[in-house]
Amino acid sequence: MIIDKEKISRRAAGLDLFRVLAALMVLLFHCHIHHGSDFGVLTGFVSMGAIFMSAFFMLSGYVLFLTYREQPLIQMANLKKFYLKRIVGILPLYYVVAFLYVVFLGRESVVQNLLLLPVEMLGLQSVFSSLFEVSHNDGTWFISCLLLSYLGFPLMQEAVKQMSARAKYVALGICMLALFWAPLVVHAFSTESIYTNPFFRGLEFFIGVLLCSLPVQSKFWGTWKAFFVELIALVGLVSAGVHFHFSVGNYMLYDWVAVPIFACMVLTLARLKSPKLQDSAVLRYGSAVTYAFFLVQTFNTQIENWIFSAGGIQNNVLRIVISVVLCSLMAVVLHHVVERPCAHIGKKIFFSEKT
């Protein structure tokens, strides 16, 4: 998720916290499914940590509208700048991660990789649901969905700006109904999963856009009390579902719980006034490396398995700590070696005063 920090109000510190939380939960989820890590009473909840990808897409839409709400993106100059910023901010690091995976971990032949190349380069892999298990796509599918959401954002922005408050609530209800109903169809007819489907991820993204545009007034939202109530409700309801074996593994079916609560969390944390969060350099840096943190999870499992095997590491807590530390270190390296330099070069080439 690419963010123009200077254009976002002081409320953004809470959104930074939510972004870091989502990234960490996805990593812990991977620890559970790939290493069998145990989290005590929270194991059931962590086993469904993939639901935080819904939070990621909703947050992406919210922050993007918050950033560009005053800019008419339908104007060609603004539209060009918008798309160039997304390309410069997303593609270089994605290409590097994909290249490293193909070279060192990929099992596809040269011919297969060449056949996949245009699809991967254009970020269209999520359109092919069966490509999830091919090459690096089980870790980079979200880039494809995000790129397609960014492609449609200028139209979303213009439509939302012209909607009445009532129309926004209707649109919000329709999006949620689609997200709630589609997993039931998948469950009833045993169809292919919609977990990586760009249309439904785009709906989550659009929900974030709608939430940011709504004039929400509440003394409860914007407080730590509200956030902890929402968090407890999320953990409790998801854990109960897992405990009673309710469609465990059908992550999108849990949108019935996750999407409404994530919506409340976004509204709460966007309005949270906390000087400690706002002044936290650690939180700002953690938010900045979140994109790299998501991407390195494409291949960190294989590295961790080698470390655990070579060191004979069986301790549950130590494995979790190693996973978090290793993923964090790799994210920091990629952020400084690839992400920041490419952003700097892109700014000089595309966004100088002359252009």
mmCIF file of C-alpha atoms in Angstrom:
data_model
loop_
_atom_site.group_PDB
_atom_site.id
_atom_site.type_symbol
_atom_site.label_atom_id
_atom_site.label_comp_id
_atom_site.label_asym_id
_atom_site.label_seq_id
_atom_site.Cartn_x
_atom_site.Cartn_y
_atom_site.Cartn_z
ATOM 1 C CA MET A 1 0.000 0.000 0.000
ATOM 2 C CA ILE A 2 1.540 3.294 -1.145
ATOM 3 C CA ILE A 3 0.904 6.287 1.083
ATOM 4 C CA ASP A 4 1.669 9.983 0.744
ATOM 5 C CA LYS A 5 2.299 10.557 4.429
ATOM 6 C CA GLU A 6 2.564 14.333 4.187
ATOM 7 C CA LYS A 7 -1.012 14.574 2.900
ATOM 8 C CA ILE A 8 -2.594 12.492 5.640
ATOM 9 C CA SER A 9 -3.901 14.105 8.788
ATOM 10 C CA ARG A 10 -2.707 13.360 12.290
ATOM 11 C CA ARG A 11 -5.306 10.607 12.530
ATOM 12 C CA ALA A 12 -3.118 8.342 10.411
ATOM 13 C CA ALA A 13 -1.040 7.080 13.354
ATOM 14 C CA GLY A 14 -3.865 4.749 14.340
ATOM 15 C CA LEU A 15 -4.043 3.442 10.780
ATOM 16 C CA ASP A 16 -0.303 2.764 10.905
ATOM 17 C CA LEU A 17 -0.941 0.618 13.969
ATOM 18 C CA PHE A 18 -3.696 -1.283 12.161
ATOM 19 C CA ARG A 19 -1.429 -1.856 9.145
ATOM 20 C CA VAL A 20 1.346 -3.304 11.314
ATOM 21 C CA LEU A 21 -1.145 -5.465 13.217
ATOM 22 C CA ALA A 22 -2.553 -6.907 9.975
ATOM 23 C CA ALA A 23 0.925 -7.744 8.650
ATOM 24 C CA LEU A 24 1.960 -9.402 11.908
ATOM 25 C CA MET A 25 -1.232 -11.476 12.108
ATOM 26 C CA VAL A 26 -0.687 -12.791 8.584
ATOM 27 C CA LEU A 27 2.849 -13.838 9.535
ATOM 28 C CA LEU A 28 1.647 -15.618 12.689
ATOM 29 C CA PHE A 29 -0.969 -17.349 10.546
ATOM 30 C CA HIS A 30 1.819 -18.579 8.261
ATOM 31 C CA CYS A 31 3.781 -19.773 11.299
ATOM 32 C CA HIS A 32 0.794 -21.857 12.314
ATOM 33 C CA ILE A 33 0.019 -23.435 8.937
ATOM 34 C CA HIS A 34 3.639 -23.973 7.825
ATOM 35 C CA HIS A 35 5.388 -24.774 11.124
ATOM 36 C CA GLY A 36 2.501 -25.976 13.276
ATOM 37 C CA SER A 37 3.205 -23.179 15.777
ATOM 38 C CA ASP A 38 0.988 -23.186 18.853
ATOM 39 C CA PHE A 39 -0.389 -19.958 20.354
ATOM 40 C CA GLY A 40 -2.218 -21.355 23.342
ATOM 41 C CA VAL A 41 -5.790 -20.108 23.734
ATOM 42 C CA LEU A 42 -5.274 -17.907 20.661
ATOM 43 C CA THR A 43 -4.359 -20.794 18.357
ATOM 44 C CA GLY A 44 -7.856 -21.001 16.896
ATOM 45 C CA PHE A 45 -7.909 -17.297 16.148
ATOM 46 C CA VAL A 46 -4.405 -17.297 14.652
ATOM 47 C CA SER A 47 -5.328 -20.289 12.468
ATOM 48 C CA MET A 48 -7.791 -17.939 10.735
ATOM 49 C CA GLY A 49 -5.298 -15.069 10.518
ATOM 50 C CA ALA A 50 -5.782 -14.942 6.746
ATOM 51 C CA ILE A 51 -8.919 -12.866 7.408
ATOM 52 C CA PHE A 52 -6.579 -9.928 8.031
ATOM 53 C CA MET A 53 -6.048 -9.687 4.290
ATOM 54 C CA SER A 54 -9.579 -8.271 4.233
ATOM 55 C CA ALA A 55 -8.412 -5.647 6.702
ATOM 56 C CA PHE A 56 -5.451 -4.878 4.431
ATOM 57 C CA PHE A 57 -7.651 -4.205 1.393
ATOM 58 C CA MET A 58 -10.183 -2.158 3.346
ATOM 59 C CA LEU A 59 -7.388 -0.109 4.871
ATOM 60 C CA SER A 60 -5.815 0.407 1.432
ATOM 61 C CA GLY A 61 -9.026 1.859 0.046
ATOM 62 C CA TYR A 62 -9.564 4.035 3.117
ATOM 63 C CA VAL A 63 -6.067 5.525 3.098
ATOM 64 C CA LEU A 64 -6.041 6.111 -0.645
ATOM 65 C CA PHE A 65 -9.309 8.075 -0.527
ATOM 66 C CA LEU A 66 -8.060 9.978 2.519
ATOM 67 C CA THR A 67 -4.934 10.920 0.580
ATOM 68 C CA TYR A 68 -6.577 11.918 -2.700
ATOM 69 C CA ARG A 69 -10.028 13.088 -1.660
ATOM 70 C CA GLU A 70 -9.249 16.695 -2.636
ATOM 71 C CA GLN A 71 -7.597 15.846 -5.948
ATOM 72 C CA PRO A 72 -9.651 15.465 -9.153
ATOM 73 C CA LEU A 73 -8.025 12.335 -10.536
ATOM 74 C CA ILE A 74 -10.154 12.481 -13.667
ATOM 75 C CA GLN A 75 -7.847 15.251 -14.884
ATOM 76 C CA MET A 76 -5.183 13.694 -17.099
ATOM 77 C CA ALA A 77 -2.185 15.265 -15.318
ATOM 78 C CA ASN A 78 -3.372 14.033 -11.907
ATOM 79 C CA LEU A 79 -4.351 10.637 -13.301
ATOM 80 C CA LYS A 80 -0.926 10.135 -14.863
ATOM 81 C CA LYS A 81 0.831 11.114 -11.638
ATOM 82 C CA PHE A 82 -1.409 8.819 -9.598
ATOM 83 C CA TYR A 83 -0.716 5.748 -11.722
ATOM 84 C CA LEU A 84 3.014 6.444 -11.938
ATOM 85 C CA LYS A 85 3.217 6.653 -8.137
ATOM 86 C CA ARG A 86 1.471 3.290 -7.780
ATOM 87 C CA ILE A 87 3.773 1.710 -10.365
ATOM 88 C CA VAL A 88 6.964 3.104 -8.825
ATOM 89 C CA GLY A 89 5.858 2.223 -5.306
ATOM 90 C CA ILE A 90 4.680 -1.332 -5.938
ATOM 91 C CA LEU A 91 6.260 -2.980 -8.952
ATOM 92 C CA PRO A 92 10.054 -2.744 -8.348
ATOM 93 C CA LEU A 93 9.991 -4.599 -5.029
ATOM 94 C CA TYR A 94 7.436 -7.069 -6.344
ATOM 95 C CA TYR A 95 9.603 -7.805 -9.384
ATOM 96 C CA VAL A 96 12.689 -8.337 -7.211
ATOM 97 C CA VAL A 97 10.871 -10.747 -4.879
ATOM 98 C CA ALA A 98 9.380 -12.629 -7.832
ATOM 99 C CA PHE A 99 12.792 -12.860 -9.524
ATOM 100 C CA LEU A 100 14.488 -14.159 -6.374
ATOM 101 C CA TYR A 101 11.791 -16.772 -5.929
ATOM 102 C CA VAL A 102 11.935 -17.984 -9.531
ATOM 103 C CA VAL A 103 15.738 -18.213 -9.499
ATOM 104 C CA PHE A 104 16.261 -19.859 -6.111
ATOM 105 C CA LEU A 105 13.009 -21.605 -5.205
ATOM 106 C CA GLY A 106 10.919 -21.935 -8.345
ATOM 107 C CA ARG A 107 10.106 -25.382 -9.715
ATOM 108 C CA GLU A 108 8.691 -24.280 -13.054
ATOM 109 C CA SER A 109 10.609 -24.848 -16.269
ATOM 110 C CA VAL A 110 12.108 -22.059 -18.342
ATOM 111 C CA VAL A 111 9.302 -22.419 -20.879
ATOM 112 C CA GLN A 112 6.653 -22.248 -18.153
ATOM 113 C CA ASN A 113 8.243 -19.138 -16.621
ATOM 114 C CA LEU A 114 8.377 -17.445 -20.020
ATOM 115 C CA LEU A 115 4.716 -18.290 -20.550
ATOM 116 C CA LEU A 116 3.849 -16.832 -17.156
ATOM 117 C CA LEU A 117 6.025 -13.746 -17.553
ATOM 118 C CA PRO A 118 3.497 -11.377 -19.190
ATOM 119 C CA VAL A 119 0.824 -12.360 -16.682
ATOM 120 C CA GLU A 120 3.174 -11.866 -13.730
ATOM 121 C CA MET A 121 4.613 -8.610 -15.072
ATOM 122 C CA LEU A 122 1.164 -7.096 -15.553
ATOM 123 C CA GLY A 123 -0.111 -8.370 -12.206
ATOM 124 C CA LEU A 124 -2.912 -10.435 -13.722
ATOM 125 C CA GLN A 125 -2.263 -13.690 -11.860
ATOM 126 C CA SER A 126 -5.248 -13.265 -9.529
ATOM 127 C CA VAL A 127 -7.539 -13.422 -12.575
ATOM 128 C CA PHE A 128 -6.436 -17.065 -12.922
ATOM 129 C CA SER A 129 -7.563 -18.646 -9.662
ATOM 130 C CA SER A 130 -5.710 -21.855 -10.447
ATOM 131 C CA LEU A 131 -2.361 -20.015 -10.503
ATOM 132 C CA PHE A 132 -2.373 -19.590 -6.727
ATOM 133 C CA GLU A 133 -0.231 -22.707 -6.234
ATOM 134 C CA VAL A 134 2.079 -21.905 -9.155
ATOM 135 C CA SER A 135 5.493 -20.289 -8.553
ATOM 136 C CA HIS A 136 5.416 -17.391 -6.074
ATOM 137 C CA ASN A 137 1.724 -16.593 -6.519
ATOM 138 C CA ASP A 138 0.624 -18.005 -3.178
ATOM 139 C CA GLY A 139 2.589 -15.130 -1.646
ATOM 140 C CA THR A 140 2.197 -12.361 -4.228
ATOM 141 C CA TRP A 141 -1.435 -12.773 -5.321
ATOM 142 C CA PHE A 142 -2.423 -9.752 -3.242
ATOM 143 C CA ILE A 143 -0.238 -7.522 -5.435
ATOM 144 C CA SER A 144 -2.357 -8.497 -8.425
ATOM 145 C CA CYS A 145 -5.603 -7.694 -6.572
ATOM 146 C CA LEU A 146 -4.157 -4.429 -5.295
ATOM 147 C CA LEU A 147 -3.011 -3.304 -8.743
ATOM 148 C CA LEU A 148 -6.462 -3.983 -10.195
ATOM 149 C CA SER A 149 -8.058 -2.060 -7.318
ATOM 150 C CA TYR A 150 -5.713 0.858 -7.920
ATOM 151 C CA LEU A 151 -6.615 0.742 -11.600
ATOM 152 C CA GLY A 152 -10.254 1.319 -10.738
ATOM 153 C CA PHE A 153 -9.710 3.784 -7.887
ATOM 154 C CA PRO A 154 -10.036 7.034 -9.898
ATOM 155 C CA LEU A 155 -13.494 5.914 -11.046
ATOM 156 C CA MET A 156 -14.379 4.856 -7.485
ATOM 157 C CA GLN A 157 -13.242 8.227 -6.161
ATOM 158 C CA GLU A 158 -15.247 10.229 -8.658
ATOM 159 C CA ALA A 159 -18.372 8.121 -8.140
ATOM 160 C CA VAL A 160 -18.171 8.370 -4.341
ATOM 161 C CA LYS A 161 -17.610 12.137 -4.418
ATOM 162 C CA GLN A 162 -20.850 12.544 -6.357
ATOM 163 C CA MET A 163 -22.916 10.209 -4.165
ATOM 164 C CA SER A 164 -25.287 11.363 -1.486
ATOM 165 C CA ALA A 165 -24.781 10.030 2.031
ATOM 166 C CA ARG A 166 -27.780 7.741 1.544
ATOM 167 C CA ALA A 167 -26.360 6.359 -1.716
ATOM 168 C CA LYS A 168 -23.061 5.640 0.041
ATOM 169 C CA TYR A 169 -24.791 3.621 2.727
ATOM 170 C CA VAL A 170 -26.726 1.701 0.072
ATOM 171 C CA ALA A 171 -23.493 0.991 -1.828
ATOM 172 C CA LEU A 172 -21.848 -0.104 1.422
ATOM 173 C CA GLY A 173 -24.726 -2.476 2.114
ATOM 174 C CA ILE A 174 -24.594 -3.962 -1.393
ATOM 175 C CA CYS A 175 -20.830 -4.555 -1.161
ATOM 176 C CA MET A 176 -21.178 -6.234 2.213
ATOM 177 C CA LEU A 177 -24.092 -8.364 1.028
ATOM 178 C CA ALA A 178 -22.019 -9.589 -1.925
ATOM 179 C CA LEU A 179 -19.086 -10.404 0.357
ATOM 180 C CA PHE A 180 -21.342 -12.208 2.820
ATOM 181 C CA TRP A 181 -23.296 -14.191 0.236
ATOM 182 C CA ALA A 182 -20.543 -15.299 -2.162
ATOM 183 C CA PRO A 183 -18.738 -17.542 0.390
ATOM 184 C CA LEU A 184 -22.055 -19.278 1.094
ATOM 185 C CA VAL A 185 -22.309 -20.140 -2.593
ATOM 186 C CA VAL A 186 -18.716 -21.434 -2.514
ATOM 187 C CA HIS A 187 -19.539 -23.536 0.539
ATOM 188 C CA ALA A 188 -22.835 -24.878 -0.797
ATOM 189 C CA PHE A 189 -21.592 -25.819 -4.276
ATOM 190 C CA SER A 190 -17.933 -26.570 -3.424
ATOM 191 C CA THR A 191 -16.706 -24.116 -6.055
ATOM 192 C CA GLU A 192 -13.192 -22.716 -6.273
ATOM 193 C CA SER A 193 -12.179 -20.418 -3.437
ATOM 194 C CA ILE A 194 -12.722 -16.685 -3.883
ATOM 195 C CA TYR A 195 -9.907 -15.867 -1.460
ATOM 196 C CA THR A 196 -7.700 -14.451 -4.235
ATOM 197 C CA ASN A 197 -10.539 -13.229 -6.448
ATOM 198 C CA PRO A 198 -9.806 -9.617 -7.523
ATOM 199 C CA PHE A 199 -13.503 -8.733 -7.768
ATOM 200 C CA PHE A 200 -14.265 -9.554 -4.134
ATOM 201 C CA ARG A 201 -10.987 -8.044 -2.931
ATOM 202 C CA GLY A 202 -11.940 -4.981 -4.945
ATOM 203 C CA LEU A 203 -15.230 -4.844 -3.038
ATOM 204 C CA GLU A 204 -13.283 -4.796 0.239
ATOM 205 C CA PHE A 205 -11.110 -2.029 -1.164
ATOM 206 C CA PHE A 206 -14.227 -0.071 -2.207
ATOM 207 C CA ILE A 207 -15.707 -0.503 1.270
ATOM 208 C CA GLY A 208 -12.628 1.263 2.606
ATOM 209 C CA VAL A 209 -13.187 4.102 0.127
ATOM 210 C CA LEU A 210 -16.829 4.412 1.189
ATOM 211 C CA LEU A 211 -15.962 4.365 4.894
ATOM 212 C CA CYS A 212 -13.525 7.237 4.446
ATOM 213 C CA SER A 213 -16.127 9.303 2.610
ATOM 214 C CA LEU A 214 -18.861 8.900 5.240
ATOM 215 C CA PRO A 215 -19.420 11.688 7.793
ATOM 216 C CA VAL A 216 -19.264 9.451 10.867
ATOM 217 C CA GLN A 217 -19.776 11.213 14.187
ATOM 218 C CA SER A 218 -19.384 9.227 17.389
ATOM 219 C CA LYS A 219 -17.835 9.863 20.785
ATOM 220 C CA PHE A 220 -17.205 6.140 21.189
ATOM 221 C CA TRP A 221 -15.244 5.687 17.972
ATOM 222 C CA GLY A 222 -11.806 7.174 18.215
ATOM 223 C CA THR A 223 -11.022 5.787 21.676
ATOM 224 C CA TRP A 224 -8.811 2.985 22.917
ATOM 225 C CA LYS A 225 -11.868 1.540 24.665
ATOM 226 C CA ALA A 226 -13.653 1.154 21.333
ATOM 227 C CA PHE A 227 -10.636 -0.517 19.725
ATOM 228 C CA PHE A 228 -10.231 -3.061 22.520
ATOM 229 C CA VAL A 229 -13.958 -3.864 22.477
ATOM 230 C CA GLU A 230 -13.736 -4.452 18.718
ATOM 231 C CA LEU A 231 -10.594 -6.549 19.083
ATOM 232 C CA ILE A 232 -12.104 -8.712 21.823
ATOM 233 C CA ALA A 233 -15.255 -9.199 19.744
ATOM 234 C CA LEU A 234 -13.184 -10.238 16.717
ATOM 235 C CA VAL A 235 -11.009 -12.682 18.658
ATOM 236 C CA GLY A 236 -13.975 -14.110 20.543
ATOM 237 C CA LEU A 237 -16.269 -14.651 17.560
ATOM 238 C CA VAL A 238 -13.574 -16.106 15.275
ATOM 239 C CA SER A 239 -12.272 -18.355 18.053
ATOM 240 C CA ALA A 240 -15.819 -19.571 18.747
ATOM 241 C CA GLY A 241 -16.297 -20.376 15.074
ATOM 242 C CA VAL A 242 -13.089 -22.415 15.013
ATOM 243 C CA HIS A 243 -13.974 -24.134 18.287
ATOM 244 C CA PHE A 244 -17.294 -25.318 16.862
ATOM 245 C CA HIS A 245 -15.610 -26.315 13.579
ATOM 246 C CA PHE A 246 -17.592 -23.805 11.557
ATOM 247 C CA SER A 247 -16.063 -23.863 8.045
ATOM 248 C CA VAL A 248 -12.505 -23.641 9.352
ATOM 249 C CA GLY A 249 -10.238 -22.675 6.478
ATOM 250 C CA ASN A 250 -13.004 -20.951 4.502
ATOM 251 C CA TYR A 251 -11.557 -17.549 5.336
ATOM 252 C CA MET A 252 -13.926 -15.501 3.199
ATOM 253 C CA LEU A 253 -16.943 -17.022 4.956
ATOM 254 C CA TYR A 254 -15.692 -15.322 8.111
ATOM 255 C CA ASP A 255 -16.307 -11.967 6.388
ATOM 256 C CA TRP A 256 -19.651 -12.094 8.180
ATOM 257 C CA VAL A 257 -17.667 -11.329 11.322
ATOM 258 C CA ALA A 258 -14.454 -9.794 10.032
ATOM 259 C CA VAL A 259 -15.664 -7.142 7.588
ATOM 260 C CA PRO A 260 -18.067 -5.324 9.967
ATOM 261 C CA ILE A 261 -15.558 -5.417 12.824
ATOM 262 C CA PHE A 262 -12.656 -4.360 10.595
ATOM 263 C CA ALA A 263 -14.820 -1.480 9.356
ATOM 264 C CA CYS A 264 -15.359 -0.379 12.944
ATOM 265 C CA MET A 265 -11.636 -0.728 13.663
ATOM 266 C CA VAL A 266 -10.704 1.436 10.689
ATOM 267 C CA LEU A 267 -13.154 4.148 11.766
ATOM 268 C CA THR A 268 -11.919 3.936 15.350
ATOM 269 C CA LEU A 269 -8.189 4.024 14.601
ATOM 270 C CA ALA A 270 -8.573 6.743 11.958
ATOM 271 C CA ARG A 271 -10.034 8.976 14.652
ATOM 272 C CA LEU A 272 -7.783 7.876 17.504
ATOM 273 C CA LYS A 273 -5.968 10.790 19.064
ATOM 274 C CA SER A 274 -2.822 9.501 20.701
ATOM 275 C CA PRO A 275 0.287 11.697 20.963
ATOM 276 C CA LYS A 276 2.367 8.621 21.799
ATOM 277 C CA LEU A 277 1.358 6.906 18.565
ATOM 278 C CA GLN A 278 1.721 10.074 16.538
ATOM 279 C CA ASP A 279 5.248 10.705 17.826
ATOM 280 C CA SER A 280 6.378 7.085 17.617
ATOM 281 C CA ALA A 281 9.245 6.786 15.153
ATOM 282 C CA VAL A 282 9.143 2.993 15.610
ATOM 283 C CA LEU A 283 5.506 2.843 14.519
ATOM 284 C CA ARG A 284 6.123 5.065 11.504
ATOM 285 C CA TYR A 285 9.066 2.919 10.441
ATOM 286 C CA GLY A 286 7.127 -0.298 11.025
ATOM 287 C CA SER A 287 4.346 1.019 8.824
ATOM 288 C CA ALA A 288 6.843 2.014 6.132
ATOM 289 C CA VAL A 289 8.284 -1.514 5.855
ATOM 290 C CA THR A 290 4.896 -3.254 5.992
ATOM 291 C CA TYR A 291 4.710 -3.754 2.223
ATOM 292 C CA ALA A 292 8.121 -5.452 2.213
ATOM 293 C CA PHE A 293 7.070 -7.434 5.306
ATOM 294 C CA PHE A 294 4.090 -8.847 3.420
ATOM 295 C CA LEU A 295 6.182 -9.679 0.358
ATOM 296 C CA VAL A 296 9.045 -11.493 2.087
ATOM 297 C CA GLN A 297 6.523 -13.980 3.415
ATOM 298 C CA THR A 298 6.588 -15.333 -0.128
ATOM 299 C CA PHE A 299 9.795 -17.230 0.632
ATOM 300 C CA ASN A 300 10.591 -16.875 4.337
ATOM 301 C CA THR A 301 9.033 -20.277 5.146
ATOM 302 C CA GLN A 302 11.646 -22.177 3.141
ATOM 303 C CA ILE A 303 14.468 -20.266 4.814
ATOM 304 C CA GLU A 304 12.995 -20.874 8.247
ATOM 305 C CA ASN A 305 12.596 -24.580 7.563
ATOM 306 C CA TRP A 306 16.287 -24.771 6.658
ATOM 307 C CA ILE A 307 17.274 -22.897 9.842
ATOM 308 C CA PHE A 308 15.069 -25.107 12.027
ATOM 309 C CA SER A 309 16.436 -28.267 10.414
ATOM 310 C CA ALA A 310 20.096 -27.173 10.466
ATOM 311 C CA GLY A 311 19.896 -26.024 14.085
ATOM 312 C CA GLY A 312 17.646 -28.815 15.311
ATOM 313 C CA ILE A 313 15.236 -26.187 16.635
ATOM 314 C CA GLN A 314 12.034 -27.708 17.981
ATOM 315 C CA ASN A 315 11.012 -25.169 20.636
ATOM 316 C CA ASN A 316 7.668 -23.614 19.727
ATOM 317 C CA VAL A 317 8.333 -20.118 21.103
ATOM 318 C CA LEU A 318 11.827 -19.972 19.619
ATOM 319 C CA ARG A 319 10.478 -20.914 16.198
ATOM 320 C CA ILE A 320 7.912 -18.106 16.353
ATOM 321 C CA VAL A 321 10.533 -15.586 17.477
ATOM 322 C CA ILE A 322 12.912 -16.635 14.702
ATOM 323 C CA SER A 323 10.130 -16.311 12.121
ATOM 324 C CA VAL A 324 9.201 -12.797 13.252
ATOM 325 C CA VAL A 325 12.812 -11.629 13.505
ATOM 326 C CA LEU A 326 13.868 -13.162 10.195
ATOM 327 C CA CYS A 327 10.871 -11.745 8.336
ATOM 328 C CA SER A 328 11.486 -8.329 9.899
ATOM 329 C CA LEU A 329 15.175 -8.328 8.963
ATOM 330 C CA MET A 330 14.478 -9.364 5.381
ATOM 331 C CA ALA A 331 11.788 -6.693 5.112
ATOM 332 C CA VAL A 332 14.176 -4.009 6.382
ATOM 333 C CA VAL A 333 16.859 -5.079 3.908
ATOM 334 C CA LEU A 334 14.491 -5.072 0.938
ATOM 335 C CA HIS A 335 12.992 -1.763 2.047
ATOM 336 C CA HIS A 336 16.375 -0.041 2.107
ATOM 337 C CA VAL A 337 18.046 -1.854 -0.784
ATOM 338 C CA VAL A 338 15.139 -1.883 -3.226
ATOM 339 C CA GLU A 339 12.022 -0.007 -2.135
ATOM 340 C CA ARG A 340 13.490 3.324 -1.014
ATOM 341 C CA PRO A 341 16.109 3.664 -3.789
ATOM 342 C CA CYS A 342 13.504 2.894 -6.460
ATOM 343 C CA ALA A 343 11.102 5.407 -4.945
ATOM 344 C CA HIS A 344 13.878 8.022 -4.944
ATOM 345 C CA ILE A 345 14.834 7.290 -8.560
ATOM 346 C CA GLY A 346 11.196 7.294 -9.626
ATOM 347 C CA LYS A 347 10.638 10.640 -7.927
ATOM 348 C CA LYS A 348 13.584 12.164 -9.765
ATOM 349 C CA ILE A 349 12.498 10.780 -13.131
ATOM 350 C CA PHE A 350 8.738 11.183 -13.014
ATOM 351 C CA PHE A 351 7.926 13.743 -10.354
ATOM 352 C CA SER A 352 10.546 16.465 -10.683
ATOM 353 C CA GLU A 353 9.344 20.037 -11.100
ATOM 354 C CA LYS A 354 10.157 19.857 -14.832
ATOM 355 C CA THR A 355 7.666 17.031 -15.314
#
